[in-house]
């Protein structure tokens, strides 16, 4: 997966896990342009079959770092669904770029003006939906989207976990009514005729965090120079990716079997523009994408508490708790505010343990 360079034993080899998604592009670009070698690294990108497999290999020390769901890092830090492990979010790799698709029949009902709650009632059974990881971003986008339309994600739907590349097969067999995942898998199921994109994740939370570069905190603490070199390498890749003239080349690299194994034109179909796109997939945006904002982690903690995944400590300020547990400092001011799809502002004007009750 690397550009052809002679072996250099002076380079620090770093095993980086990823899943085949359009937003793993910074890792592919860093390798193909040799940005890692410019910073004294030799990245070894290792494709993983699922987020659970990626998590387990991080825990076992078989991966040094990973392109991962922001929520996966939070879940590992809190010990949700697996062993607790102190994690570090080195940087955010992208914002936006995910979506929710429904079967063609259900999507047509929405286009004809039926509400999601009415569609669910007509089925006479819970909606059968999929996401990619219990504490991940896609689960939280799906839950928030459902709840904002008066469909309770735990009572009115049955949600299962499926790796992103398997969504199309599940839709083709009729096992699912819909799913939430990243691109290019919505473009793939649209081409198959098995699903239609009905919601862009940026419509749920504009400029939301999505994938992050994460590692075990032990690595960041013991090898800070290595962590810094990783960040610099991926920042350069993210900057390169946000130049429109470079997207075709990036898509051509991602189309290779070692990365996504999907035609470049399919990858580009939803990367550049889509009628439902509320905001584009961003990798850099003059650096605004990449700083790991504490408010991002707070949102996930609130959602975990809202849906019963995490009880938290109700006697402590949730902002301070998040800062301590996730190893970031809360800024005094300057946090951006976004209007979520249900009209709530994030971050809200108040903080505290009651935050989760309203979000």
JSON list of C-alpha atoms in Angstrom, two decimals, residues 140-141 143-145 147-148 204-205 295 298-308 318 337-359:
[
{"chain": "A", "resi": 140, "resn": "UNK", "atom": "CA", "xyz": [-25.60, 7.74, 18.06]},
{"chain": "A", "resi": 141, "resn": "UNK", "atom": "CA", "xyz": [-26.49, 9.43, 14.73]},
{"chain": "A", "resi": 143, "resn": "UNK", "atom": "CA", "xyz": [-30.60, 7.01, 17.68]},
{"chain": "A", "resi": 144, "resn": "UNK", "atom": "CA", "xyz": [-30.69, 10.81, 17.58]},
{"chain": "A", "resi": 145, "resn": "UNK", "atom": "CA", "xyz": [-32.29, 10.85, 14.11]},
{"chain": "A", "resi": 147, "resn": "UNK", "atom": "CA", "xyz": [-35.76, 10.15, 18.48]},
{"chain": "A", "resi": 148, "resn": "UNK", "atom": "CA", "xyz": [-36.00, 13.56, 16.79]},
{"chain": "A", "resi": 204, "resn": "UNK", "atom": "CA", "xyz": [-28.25, 15.74, 12.46]},
{"chain": "A", "resi": 205, "resn": "UNK", "atom": "CA", "xyz": [-25.26, 17.70, 13.79]},
{"chain": "A", "resi": 295, "resn": "UNK", "atom": "CA", "xyz": [-17.40, 19.47, 23.50]},
{"chain": "A", "resi": 298, "resn": "UNK", "atom": "CA", "xyz": [-19.29, 15.67, 25.94]},
{"chain": "A", "resi": 299, "resn": "UNK", "atom": "CA", "xyz": [-21.94, 15.04, 23.30]},
{"chain": "A", "resi": 300, "resn": "UNK", "atom": "CA", "xyz": [-21.16, 11.34, 23.20]},
{"chain": "A", "resi": 301, "resn": "UNK", "atom": "CA", "xyz": [-21.18, 11.07, 26.98]},
{"chain": "A", "resi": 302, "resn": "UNK", "atom": "CA", "xyz": [-24.60, 12.70, 27.03]},
{"chain": "A", "resi": 303, "resn": "UNK", "atom": "CA", "xyz": [-25.92, 10.26, 24.43]},
{"chain": "A", "resi": 304, "resn": "UNK", "atom": "CA", "xyz": [-24.51, 7.26, 26.30]},
{"chain": "A", "resi": 305, "resn": "UNK", "atom": "CA", "xyz": [-26.30, 8.39, 29.42]},
{"chain": "A", "resi": 306, "resn": "UNK", "atom": "CA", "xyz": [-29.48, 9.19, 27.51]},
{"chain": "A", "resi": 307, "resn": "UNK", "atom": "CA", "xyz": [-29.71, 5.67, 26.07]},
{"chain": "A", "resi": 308, "resn": "UNK", "atom": "CA", "xyz": [-28.60, 3.80, 29.15]},
{"chain": "A", "resi": 318, "resn": "UNK", "atom": "CA", "xyz": [-20.06, 16.14, 33.42]},
{"chain": "A", "resi": 337, "resn": "UNK", "atom": "CA", "xyz": [-22.18, 26.25, 18.61]},
{"chain": "A", "resi": 338, "resn": "UNK", "atom": "CA", "xyz": [-24.23, 24.09, 16.25]},
{"chain": "A", "resi": 339, "resn": "UNK", "atom": "CA", "xyz": [-27.99, 23.69, 15.93]},
{"chain": "A", "resi": 340, "resn": "UNK", "atom": "CA", "xyz": [-28.91, 20.01, 16.02]},
{"chain": "A", "resi": 341, "resn": "UNK", "atom": "CA", "xyz": [-31.78, 18.60, 13.96]},
{"chain": "A", "resi": 342, "resn": "UNK", "atom": "CA", "xyz": [-34.23, 18.72, 16.88]},
{"chain": "A", "resi": 343, "resn": "UNK", "atom": "CA", "xyz": [-33.53, 22.42, 17.49]},
{"chain": "A", "resi": 344, "resn": "UNK", "atom": "CA", "xyz": [-31.18, 21.90, 20.43]},
{"chain": "A", "resi": 345, "resn": "UNK", "atom": "CA", "xyz": [-27.98, 23.96, 20.52]},
{"chain": "A", "resi": 346, "resn": "UNK", "atom": "CA", "xyz": [-24.66, 22.22, 21.10]},
{"chain": "A", "resi": 347, "resn": "UNK", "atom": "CA", "xyz": [-22.80, 22.94, 23.23]},
{"chain": "A", "resi": 348, "resn": "UNK", "atom": "CA", "xyz": [-25.67, 24.26, 25.34]},
{"chain": "A", "resi": 349, "resn": "UNK", "atom": "CA", "xyz": [-25.44, 27.40, 27.48]},
{"chain": "A", "resi": 350, "resn": "UNK", "atom": "CA", "xyz": [-25.35, 25.29, 30.65]},
{"chain": "A", "resi": 351, "resn": "UNK", "atom": "CA", "xyz": [-23.13, 22.47, 31.85]},
{"chain": "A", "resi": 352, "resn": "UNK", "atom": "CA", "xyz": [-23.46, 19.99, 34.64]},
{"chain": "A", "resi": 353, "resn": "UNK", "atom": "CA", "xyz": [-24.78, 16.56, 35.45]},
{"chain": "A", "resi": 354, "resn": "UNK", "atom": "CA", "xyz": [-28.25, 17.44, 34.16]},
{"chain": "A", "resi": 355, "resn": "UNK", "atom": "CA", "xyz": [-26.87, 18.01, 30.64]},
{"chain": "A", "resi": 356, "resn": "UNK", "atom": "CA", "xyz": [-27.74, 14.49, 29.51]},
{"chain": "A", "resi": 357, "resn": "UNK", "atom": "CA", "xyz": [-31.36, 14.91, 30.55]},
{"chain": "A", "resi": 358, "resn": "UNK", "atom": "CA", "xyz": [-31.95, 17.43, 27.74]},
{"chain": "A", "resi": 359, "resn": "UNK", "atom": "CA", "xyz": [-29.84, 15.85, 25.01]}
]
